[in-house]
PDB file of C-alpha atoms in Angstrom:
ATOM      1  CA  UNK Y   1      43.660  -6.652  -4.440  1.00  0.00           C
ATOM      2  CA  UNK Y   2      42.826  -9.957  -2.796  1.00  0.00           C
ATOM      3  CA  UNK Y   3      41.915  -9.612   0.863  1.00  0.00           C
ATOM      4  CA  UNK Y   4      43.910 -11.531   3.454  1.00  0.00           C
ATOM      5  CA  UNK Y   5      42.231 -14.296   5.404  1.00  0.00           C
ATOM      6  CA  UNK Y   6      41.508 -13.949   9.115  1.00  0.00           C
ATOM      7  CA  UNK Y   7      44.377 -16.314   9.933  1.00  0.00           C
ATOM      8  CA  UNK Y   8      46.851 -14.320   7.816  1.00  0.00           C
ATOM      9  CA  UNK Y   9      45.710 -11.051   9.414  1.00  0.00           C
ATOM     10  CA  UNK Y  10      46.171 -12.542  12.872  1.00  0.00           C
ATOM     11  CA  UNK Y  11      49.680 -13.783  12.039  1.00  0.00           C
ATOM     12  CA  UNK Y  12      50.663 -10.377  10.666  1.00  0.00           C
ATOM     13  CA  UNK Y  13      49.179  -8.581  13.693  1.00  0.00           C
ATOM     14  CA  UNK Y  14      50.908 -10.795  16.292  1.00  0.00           C
ATOM     15  CA  UNK Y  15      54.272 -11.117  14.573  1.00  0.00           C
ATOM     16  CA  UNK Y  16      56.066  -8.283  16.384  1.00  0.00           C
ATOM     17  CA  UNK Y  17      54.488  -8.813  19.827  1.00  0.00           C
ATOM     18  CA  UNK Y  18      55.482 -12.480  19.763  1.00  0.00           C
ATOM     19  CA  UNK Y  19      58.999 -11.521  18.723  1.00  0.00           C
ATOM     20  CA  UNK Y  20      59.199  -9.219  21.748  1.00  0.00           C
ATOM     21  CA  UNK Y  21      57.946 -12.006  23.992  1.00  0.00           C
ATOM     22  CA  UNK Y  22      60.608 -14.306  22.565  1.00  0.00           C
ATOM     23  CA  UNK Y  23      63.289 -11.788  23.541  1.00  0.00           C
ATOM     24  CA  UNK Y  24      61.766 -11.565  27.037  1.00  0.00           C
ATOM     25  CA  UNK Y  25      61.870 -15.355  27.281  1.00  0.00           C
ATOM     26  CA  UNK Y  26      65.543 -15.370  26.299  1.00  0.00           C
ATOM     27  CA  UNK Y  27      66.388 -12.831  29.000  1.00  0.00           C
ATOM     28  CA  UNK Y  28      64.327 -14.637  31.644  1.00  0.00           C
ATOM     29  CA  UNK Y  29      65.950 -17.952  30.805  1.00  0.00           C
ATOM     30  CA  UNK Y  30      69.496 -16.546  30.782  1.00  0.00           C
ATOM     31  CA  UNK Y  31      69.465 -14.458  33.966  1.00  0.00           C
ATOM     32  CA  UNK Y  32      69.302 -17.287  36.564  1.00  0.00           C
ATOM     33  CA  UNK Y  33      71.940 -19.291  34.695  1.00  0.00           C
ATOM     34  CA  UNK Y  34      74.436 -16.501  34.102  1.00  0.00           C
ATOM     35  CA  UNK Y  35      73.938 -15.076  37.592  1.00  0.00           C
ATOM     36  CA  UNK Y  36      74.401 -18.121  39.800  1.00  0.00           C
ATOM     37  CA  UNK Y  37      73.845 -15.991  42.919  1.00  0.00           C
ATOM     38  CA  UNK Y  38      70.362 -14.861  41.850  1.00  0.00           C
ATOM     39  CA  UNK Y  39      67.866 -14.842  44.683  1.00  0.00           C
ATOM     40  CA  UNK Y  40      64.746 -16.947  44.955  1.00  0.00           C
ATOM     41  CA  UNK Y  41      62.444 -14.061  44.092  1.00  0.00           C
ATOM     42  CA  UNK Y  42      64.350 -13.242  40.890  1.00  0.00           C
ATOM     43  CA  UNK Y  43      64.392 -16.896  39.881  1.00  0.00           C
ATOM     44  CA  UNK Y  44      60.661 -17.189  40.505  1.00  0.00           C
ATOM     45  CA  UNK Y  45      60.042 -14.032  38.451  1.00  0.00           C
ATOM     46  CA  UNK Y  46      62.069 -15.400  35.525  1.00  0.00           C
ATOM     47  CA  UNK Y  47      60.222 -18.713  35.734  1.00  0.00           C
ATOM     48  CA  UNK Y  48      56.906 -16.864  35.649  1.00  0.00           C
ATOM     49  CA  UNK Y  49      57.996 -14.913  32.565  1.00  0.00           C
ATOM     50  CA  UNK Y  50      58.965 -18.163  30.849  1.00  0.00           C
ATOM     51  CA  UNK Y  51      55.532 -19.666  31.520  1.00  0.00           C
ATOM     52  CA  UNK Y  52      53.778 -16.485  30.352  1.00  0.00           C
ATOM     53  CA  UNK Y  53      55.708 -16.466  27.075  1.00  0.00           C
ATOM     54  CA  UNK Y  54      55.018 -20.142  26.496  1.00  0.00           C
ATOM     55  CA  UNK Y  55      51.335 -19.496  27.259  1.00  0.00           C
ATOM     56  CA  UNK Y  56      51.268 -16.634  24.730  1.00  0.00           C
ATOM     57  CA  UNK Y  57      52.641 -18.837  21.982  1.00  0.00           C
ATOM     58  CA  UNK Y  58      50.244 -21.626  22.950  1.00  0.00           C
ATOM     59  CA  UNK Y  59      47.343 -19.149  22.780  1.00  0.00           C
ATOM     60  CA  UNK Y  60      48.596 -18.015  19.374  1.00  0.00           C
ATOM     61  CA  UNK Y  61      48.464 -21.620  18.179  1.00  0.00           C
ATOM     62  CA  UNK Y  62      44.910 -22.060  19.471  1.00  0.00           C
ATOM     63  CA  UNK Y  63      43.746 -18.833  17.815  1.00  0.00           C
ATOM     64  CA  UNK Y  64      45.308 -19.812  14.497  1.00  0.00           C
ATOM     65  CA  UNK Y  65      43.630 -23.196  14.831  1.00  0.00           C
ATOM     66  CA  UNK Y  66      40.262 -21.543  15.423  1.00  0.00           C
ATOM     67  CA  UNK Y  67      40.722 -19.188  12.451  1.00  0.00           C
ATOM     68  CA  UNK Y  68      41.959 -21.901  10.070  1.00  0.00           C
ATOM     69  CA  UNK Y  69      39.406 -22.761   7.343  1.00  0.00           C
ATOM     70  CA  UNK Y  70      40.260 -26.473   7.611  1.00  0.00           C
ATOM     71  CA  UNK Y  71      41.234 -27.374  11.168  1.00  0.00           C
ATOM     72  CA  UNK Y  72      42.145 -30.985  10.524  1.00  0.00           C
ATOM     73  CA  UNK Y  73      44.501 -29.926   7.766  1.00  0.00           C
ATOM     74  CA  UNK Y  74      45.975 -27.251  10.036  1.00  0.00           C
ATOM     75  CA  UNK Y  75      46.653 -29.784  12.823  1.00  0.00           C
ATOM     76  CA  UNK Y  76      48.148 -32.250  10.358  1.00  0.00           C
ATOM     77  CA  UNK Y  77      50.464 -29.641   8.836  1.00  0.00           C
ATOM     78  CA  UNK Y  78      51.449 -28.042  12.158  1.00  0.00           C
ATOM     79  CA  UNK Y  79      51.819 -31.107  14.365  1.00  0.00           C
ATOM     80  CA  UNK Y  80      55.220 -29.899  15.768  1.00  0.00           C
ATOM     81  CA  UNK Y  81      53.411 -26.828  17.109  1.00  0.00           C
ATOM     82  CA  UNK Y  82      50.878 -29.068  18.851  1.00  0.00           C
ATOM     83  CA  UNK Y  83      53.658 -31.166  20.394  1.00  0.00           C
ATOM     84  CA  UNK Y  84      55.407 -28.017  21.588  1.00  0.00           C
ATOM     85  CA  UNK Y  85      52.190 -26.820  23.224  1.00  0.00           C
ATOM     86  CA  UNK Y  86      51.366 -30.117  24.941  1.00  0.00           C
ATOM     87  CA  UNK Y  87      54.896 -31.147  26.005  1.00  0.00           C
ATOM     88  CA  UNK Y  88      55.455 -28.742  28.942  1.00  0.00           C
ATOM     89  CA  UNK Y  89      51.961 -29.476  30.288  1.00  0.00           C
ATOM     90  CA  UNK Y  90      52.682 -33.182  30.545  1.00  0.00           C
ATOM     91  CA  UNK Y  91      56.025 -32.629  32.270  1.00  0.00           C
ATOM     92  CA  UNK Y  92      56.769 -29.124  33.641  1.00  0.00           C
ATOM     93  CA  UNK Y  93      60.526 -29.464  33.172  1.00  0.00           C
ATOM     94  CA  UNK Y  94      62.447 -26.311  32.435  1.00  0.00           C
ATOM     95  CA  UNK Y  95      64.394 -27.836  29.552  1.00  0.00           C
ATOM     96  CA  UNK Y  96      61.171 -29.057  27.922  1.00  0.00           C
ATOM     97  CA  UNK Y  97      59.720 -25.582  28.306  1.00  0.00           C
ATOM     98  CA  UNK Y  98      62.808 -24.200  26.574  1.00  0.00           C
ATOM     99  CA  UNK Y  99      62.587 -26.688  23.710  1.00  0.00           C
ATOM    100  CA  UNK Y 100      58.852 -26.166  23.219  1.00  0.00           C
ATOM    101  CA  UNK Y 101      59.140 -22.381  23.218  1.00  0.00           C
ATOM    102  CA  UNK Y 102      62.013 -22.501  20.739  1.00  0.00           C
ATOM    103  CA  UNK Y 103      59.932 -24.742  18.477  1.00  0.00           C
ATOM    104  CA  UNK Y 104      56.969 -22.384  18.654  1.00  0.00           C
ATOM    105  CA  UNK Y 105      59.133 -19.331  17.997  1.00  0.00           C
ATOM    106  CA  UNK Y 106      60.866 -21.015  15.079  1.00  0.00           C
ATOM    107  CA  UNK Y 107      57.678 -22.253  13.461  1.00  0.00           C
ATOM    108  CA  UNK Y 108      55.969 -18.894  13.943  1.00  0.00           C
ATOM    109  CA  UNK Y 109      58.919 -16.981  12.486  1.00  0.00           C
ATOM    110  CA  UNK Y 110      59.150 -19.321   9.520  1.00  0.00           C
ATOM    111  CA  UNK Y 111      55.556 -18.563   8.557  1.00  0.00           C
ATOM    112  CA  UNK Y 112      56.133 -14.806   8.588  1.00  0.00           C
ATOM    113  CA  UNK Y 113      56.452 -13.649   4.949  1.00  0.00           C
ATOM    114  CA  UNK Y 114      58.667 -10.687   5.854  1.00  0.00           C
ATOM    115  CA  UNK Y 115      61.478 -12.878   7.162  1.00  0.00           C
ATOM    116  CA  UNK Y 116      63.812 -14.176   4.511  1.00  0.00           C
ATOM    117  CA  UNK Y 117      65.528 -17.538   4.633  1.00  0.00           C
ATOM    118  CA  UNK Y 118      68.958 -16.057   5.308  1.00  0.00           C
ATOM    119  CA  UNK Y 119      67.663 -14.029   8.237  1.00  0.00           C
ATOM    120  CA  UNK Y 120      65.925 -17.088   9.630  1.00  0.00           C
ATOM    121  CA  UNK Y 121      69.083 -19.205   9.370  1.00  0.00           C
ATOM    122  CA  UNK Y 122      71.244 -16.544  11.031  1.00  0.00           C
ATOM    123  CA  UNK Y 123      68.713 -16.125  13.821  1.00  0.00           C
ATOM    124  CA  UNK Y 124      68.499 -19.887  14.270  1.00  0.00           C
ATOM    125  CA  UNK Y 125      72.278 -20.196  14.539  1.00  0.00           C
ATOM    126  CA  UNK Y 126      72.520 -17.414  17.122  1.00  0.00           C
ATOM    127  CA  UNK Y 127      69.556 -18.764  19.091  1.00  0.00           C
ATOM    128  CA  UNK Y 128      70.893 -22.317  19.142  1.00  0.00           C
ATOM    129  CA  UNK Y 129      74.352 -21.145  20.212  1.00  0.00           C
ATOM    130  CA  UNK Y 130      72.940 -19.016  23.007  1.00  0.00           C
ATOM    131  CA  UNK Y 131      70.320 -21.421  24.326  1.00  0.00           C
ATOM    132  CA  UNK Y 132      72.541 -24.464  23.826  1.00  0.00           C
ATOM    133  CA  UNK Y 133      75.282 -22.828  25.858  1.00  0.00           C
ATOM    134  CA  UNK Y 134      72.912 -21.799  28.624  1.00  0.00           C
ATOM    135  CA  UNK Y 135      71.190 -25.193  28.725  1.00  0.00           C
ATOM    136  CA  UNK Y 136      74.405 -27.211  28.919  1.00  0.00           C
ATOM    137  CA  UNK Y 137      75.839 -24.829  31.516  1.00  0.00           C
ATOM    138  CA  UNK Y 138      72.743 -25.199  33.710  1.00  0.00           C
ATOM    139  CA  UNK Y 139      72.976 -29.008  33.749  1.00  0.00           C
ATOM    140  CA  UNK Y 140      76.769 -29.420  33.719  1.00  0.00           C
ATOM    141  CA  UNK Y 141      77.882 -26.740  36.161  1.00  0.00           C
ATOM    142  CA  UNK Y 142      76.885 -28.728  39.239  1.00  0.00           C
ATOM    143  CA  UNK Y 143      78.050 -32.097  37.895  1.00  0.00           C
ATOM    144  CA  UNK Y 144      80.923 -33.543  39.976  1.00  0.00           C
ATOM    145  CA  UNK Y 145      82.743 -34.815  36.875  1.00  0.00           C
ATOM    146  CA  UNK Y 146      81.746 -31.986  34.539  1.00  0.00           C
ATOM    147  CA  UNK Y 147      84.279 -29.721  32.826  1.00  0.00           C
ATOM    148  CA  UNK Y 148      81.871 -27.044  31.560  1.00  0.00           C
ATOM    149  CA  UNK Y 149      81.871 -24.634  34.481  1.00  0.00           C
ATOM    150  CA  UNK Y 150      81.728 -21.159  32.914  1.00  0.00           C
ATOM    151  CA  UNK Y 151      79.705 -19.449  30.213  1.00  0.00           C
ATOM    152  CA  UNK Y 152      82.804 -19.146  28.026  1.00  0.00           C
ATOM    153  CA  UNK Y 153      83.381 -22.896  28.180  1.00  0.00           C
ATOM    154  CA  UNK Y 154      79.734 -23.504  27.316  1.00  0.00           C
ATOM    155  CA  UNK Y 155      79.790 -21.144  24.301  1.00  0.00           C
ATOM    156  CA  UNK Y 156      83.019 -22.712  23.025  1.00  0.00           C
ATOM    157  CA  UNK Y 157      81.569 -26.199  23.410  1.00  0.00           C
ATOM    158  CA  UNK Y 158      78.335 -25.205  21.636  1.00  0.00           C
ATOM    159  CA  UNK Y 159      80.241 -23.672  18.743  1.00  0.00           C
ATOM    160  CA  UNK Y 160      82.490 -26.708  18.219  1.00  0.00           C
ATOM    161  CA  UNK Y 161      79.503 -29.042  18.564  1.00  0.00           C
ATOM    162  CA  UNK Y 162      77.273 -27.215  16.076  1.00  0.00           C
ATOM    163  CA  UNK Y 163      80.052 -27.060  13.496  1.00  0.00           C
ATOM    164  CA  UNK Y 164      80.728 -30.804  14.101  1.00  0.00           C
ATOM    165  CA  UNK Y 165      84.387 -30.039  14.828  1.00  0.00           C
ATOM    166  CA  UNK Y 166      84.387 -31.534  18.318  1.00  0.00           C
ATOM    167  CA  UNK Y 167      87.820 -30.780  19.774  1.00  0.00           C
ATOM    168  CA  UNK Y 168      86.989 -32.826  22.848  1.00  0.00           C
ATOM    169  CA  UNK Y 169      88.476 -30.393  25.369  1.00  0.00           C
ATOM    170  CA  UNK Y 170      84.957 -29.888  26.779  1.00  0.00           C
ATOM    171  CA  UNK Y 171      82.257 -32.535  26.801  1.00  0.00           C
ATOM    172  CA  UNK Y 172      79.005 -33.116  28.724  1.00  0.00           C
ATOM    173  CA  UNK Y 173      78.959 -35.842  31.355  1.00  0.00           C
ATOM    174  CA  UNK Y 174      75.291 -35.905  32.349  1.00  0.00           C
ATOM    175  CA  UNK Y 175      72.402 -37.484  30.506  1.00  0.00           C
ATOM    176  CA  UNK Y 176      70.646 -34.174  29.832  1.00  0.00           C
ATOM    177  CA  UNK Y 177      73.906 -32.629  28.702  1.00  0.00           C
ATOM    178  CA  UNK Y 178      74.410 -35.386  26.157  1.00  0.00           C
ATOM    179  CA  UNK Y 179      70.855 -35.008  24.944  1.00  0.00           C
ATOM    180  CA  UNK Y 180      71.544 -31.304  24.401  1.00  0.00           C
ATOM    181  CA  UNK Y 181      74.725 -32.239  22.528  1.00  0.00           C
ATOM    182  CA  UNK Y 182      72.779 -34.550  20.215  1.00  0.00           C
ATOM    183  CA  UNK Y 183      70.256 -31.799  19.508  1.00  0.00           C
ATOM    184  CA  UNK Y 184      72.997 -29.279  18.748  1.00  0.00           C
ATOM    185  CA  UNK Y 185      74.815 -31.681  16.437  1.00  0.00           C
ATOM    186  CA  UNK Y 186      71.677 -32.492  14.470  1.00  0.00           C
ATOM    187  CA  UNK Y 187      70.708 -28.819  14.331  1.00  0.00           C
ATOM    188  CA  UNK Y 188      74.179 -27.855  13.131  1.00  0.00           C
ATOM    189  CA  UNK Y 189      74.097 -30.422  10.356  1.00  0.00           C
ATOM    190  CA  UNK Y 190      70.599 -29.319   9.321  1.00  0.00           C
ATOM    191  CA  UNK Y 191      71.533 -25.623   9.275  1.00  0.00           C
ATOM    192  CA  UNK Y 192      74.716 -26.359   7.331  1.00  0.00           C
ATOM    193  CA  UNK Y 193      72.604 -28.226   4.776  1.00  0.00           C
ATOM    194  CA  UNK Y 194      70.164 -25.326   4.540  1.00  0.00           C
ATOM    195  CA  UNK Y 195      72.980 -22.812   4.001  1.00  0.00           C
ATOM    196  CA  UNK Y 196      74.647 -25.024   1.385  1.00  0.00           C
ATOM    197  CA  UNK Y 197      71.354 -25.584  -0.445  1.00  0.00           C
ATOM    198  CA  UNK Y 198      70.595 -21.859  -0.340  1.00  0.00           C
ATOM    199  CA  UNK Y 199      73.973 -20.964  -1.837  1.00  0.00           C
ATOM    200  CA  UNK Y 200      73.615 -23.667  -4.514  1.00  0.00           C
ATOM    201  CA  UNK Y 201      70.124 -22.449  -5.385  1.00  0.00           C
ATOM    202  CA  UNK Y 202      71.427 -18.889  -5.702  1.00  0.00           C
ATOM    203  CA  UNK Y 203      74.165 -19.966  -8.123  1.00  0.00           C
ATOM    204  CA  UNK Y 204      71.714 -22.080 -10.145  1.00  0.00           C
ATOM    205  CA  UNK Y 205      69.225 -19.230 -10.406  1.00  0.00           C
ATOM    206  CA  UNK Y 206      72.032 -16.891 -11.414  1.00  0.00           C
ATOM    207  CA  UNK Y 207      73.202 -19.254 -14.162  1.00  0.00           C
ATOM    208  CA  UNK Y 208      69.627 -19.754 -15.359  1.00  0.00           C
ATOM    209  CA  UNK Y 209      69.161 -15.996 -15.519  1.00  0.00           C
ATOM    210  CA  UNK Y 210      72.352 -15.651 -17.584  1.00  0.00           C
ATOM    211  CA  UNK Y 211      71.185 -18.459 -19.896  1.00  0.00           C
ATOM    212  CA  UNK Y 212      67.819 -16.798 -20.409  1.00  0.00           C
ATOM    213  CA  UNK Y 213      69.502 -13.485 -21.218  1.00  0.00           C
ATOM    214  CA  UNK Y 214      71.895 -15.196 -23.620  1.00  0.00           C
ATOM    215  CA  UNK Y 215      69.027 -16.981 -25.381  1.00  0.00           C
ATOM    216  CA  UNK Y 216      67.119 -13.722 -25.653  1.00  0.00           C
ATOM    217  CA  UNK Y 217      70.110 -11.988 -27.223  1.00  0.00           C
ATOM    218  CA  UNK Y 218      70.654 -14.917 -29.609  1.00  0.00           C
ATOM    219  CA  UNK Y 219      67.012 -14.786 -30.721  1.00  0.00           C
ATOM    220  CA  UNK Y 220      67.239 -11.019 -31.213  1.00  0.00           C
ATOM    221  CA  UNK Y 221      70.403 -11.398 -33.325  1.00  0.00           C
ATOM    222  CA  UNK Y 222      68.765 -14.141 -35.424  1.00  0.00           C
ATOM    223  CA  UNK Y 223      65.684 -11.966 -36.019  1.00  0.00           C
ATOM    224  CA  UNK Y 224      67.885  -9.015 -37.008  1.00  0.00           C
ATOM    225  CA  UNK Y 225      69.871 -11.202 -39.403  1.00  0.00           C
ATOM    226  CA  UNK Y 226      66.630 -12.406 -41.011  1.00  0.00           C
ATOM    227  CA  UNK Y 227      65.483  -8.798 -41.485  1.00  0.00           C
ATOM    228  CA  UNK Y 228      68.816  -7.884 -43.074  1.00  0.00           C
ATOM    229  CA  UNK Y 229      68.548 -10.875 -45.443  1.00  0.00           C
ATOM    230  CA  UNK Y 230      65.045  -9.832 -46.500  1.00  0.00           C
ATOM    231  CA  UNK Y 231      66.186  -6.240 -47.074  1.00  0.00           C
ATOM    232  CA  UNK Y 232      69.077  -7.415 -49.207  1.00  0.00           C
ATOM    233  CA  UNK Y 233      66.727  -9.562 -51.311  1.00  0.00           C
ATOM    234  CA  UNK Y 234      64.378  -6.592 -51.778  1.00  0.00           C
ATOM    235  CA  UNK Y 235      67.243  -4.279 -52.795  1.00  0.00           C
ATOM    236  CA  UNK Y 236      68.552  -6.867 -55.265  1.00  0.00           C
ATOM    237  CA  UNK Y 237      65.072  -7.264 -56.806  1.00  0.00           C
ATOM    238  CA  UNK Y 238      64.672  -3.501 -57.209  1.00  0.00           C
ATOM    239  CA  UNK Y 239      68.171  -3.193 -58.684  1.00  0.00           C
ATOM    240  CA  UNK Y 240      67.442  -5.867 -61.301  1.00  0.00           C
ATOM    241  CA  UNK Y 241      64.094  -4.293 -62.228  1.00  0.00           C
ATOM    242  CA  UNK Y 242      65.504  -0.741 -62.766  1.00  0.00           C
ATOM    243  CA  UNK Y 243      67.585  -1.442 -66.000  1.00  0.00           C
ATOM    244  CA  UNK Y 244      64.607  -3.186 -67.622  1.00  0.00           C
ATOM    245  CA  UNK Y 245      62.381  -0.169 -67.052  1.00  0.00           C
ATOM    246  CA  UNK Y 246      65.082   2.166 -68.452  1.00  0.00           C
ATOM    247  CA  UNK Y 247      65.575   0.042 -71.577  1.00  0.00           C
ATOM    248  CA  UNK Y 248      61.867  -0.115 -72.239  1.00  0.00           C
ATOM    249  CA  UNK Y 249      61.650   3.701 -71.935  1.00  0.00           C
ATOM    250  CA  UNK Y 250      64.467   4.298 -74.450  1.00  0.00           C
ATOM    251  CA  UNK Y 251      62.936   1.863 -76.936  1.00  0.00           C
ATOM    252  CA  UNK Y 252      59.643   3.650 -76.803  1.00  0.00           C
ATOM    253  CA  UNK Y 253      61.225   7.122 -77.360  1.00  0.00           C
ATOM    254  CA  UNK Y 254      63.201   6.114 -80.610  1.00  0.00           C
ATOM    255  CA  UNK Y 255      60.422   4.248 -82.435  1.00  0.00           C
ATOM    256  CA  UNK Y 256      58.830   5.995 -85.575  1.00  0.00           C
ATOM    257  CA  UNK Y 257      55.411   7.511 -85.148  1.00  0.00           C
ATOM    258  CA  UNK Y 258      52.482   5.472 -86.242  1.00  0.00           C
ATOM    259  CA  UNK Y 259      50.725   6.364 -89.574  1.00  0.00           C
ATOM    260  CA  UNK Y 260      48.254   9.160 -89.129  1.00  0.00           C
ATOM    261  CA  UNK Y 261      50.081  10.450 -86.131  1.00  0.00           C
ATOM    262  CA  UNK Y 262      52.732  12.495 -87.980  1.00  0.00           C
ATOM    263  CA  UNK Y 263      53.120  16.049 -86.635  1.00  0.00           C
ATOM    264  CA  UNK Y 264      51.467  18.727 -88.789  1.00  0.00           C
ATOM    265  CA  UNK Y 265      53.579  21.478 -90.357  1.00  0.00           C
ATOM    266  CA  UNK Y 266      53.015  24.906 -89.040  1.00  0.00           C
ATOM    267  CA  UNK Y 267      51.843  27.944 -91.227  1.00  0.00           C
ATOM    268  CA  UNK Y 268      55.369  29.320 -91.316  1.00  0.00           C
ATOM    269  CA  UNK Y 269      56.743  26.068 -92.726  1.00  0.00           C
ATOM    270  CA  UNK Y 270      54.144  26.034 -95.520  1.00  0.00           C
ATOM    271  CA  UNK Y 271      54.939  29.625 -96.553  1.00  0.00           C
TER     272      UNK Y 271
END
């Protein structure tokens, strides 16, 4: 069995710990937003957890870069990961930290071979709904002209935005809120395309499998028909040859004996 590379072993080893850190990040990000009366100490603790999780994913990127056999190729193929690592350092904004961590989590989960496409899409939908709702609530709740004041309003708005329905009963009024809306709309369209392509690919593969099975059965039937034809030809040949052998045998039995080959009379016949 082929041995895994050092990079693949590292990704397999850190898959579950990073998933647990992603859940911790989600909780730390949600608590100060859902609980508007959270104290300063709790908010500072949640902010620290967010930075620790982002740092863990950034460290994971650096380790994978160090273990990659071709580092330039790794950077070129994983440039979104590099942007997600550098972005919060340039501007320590909470929304940028959220976006960068989501990018790192998504890219890391996509590389995991155990996670199927359907599971990834479902997780992406749930994550975008949750984080989109929390993000728009955090920037729209204090807006004087905003109409997204509760978590229920934010979830409803996120759902209608991702599905591109857009009832219009709730809409962001701030610049950051509209940026979040644009991201949700584009993400919803992309996920809808992925789901549609996945379903189409499943149907195509199913039809191709049926076609292959049908061709195999057709070839088997044709081979069986050829064998039957050959057997019939052999039986007909043997049937035609049998009367000729019988006729030749009867002709040989009724012919007179050759001179000198007459049967001798016995002693009783001579007496």
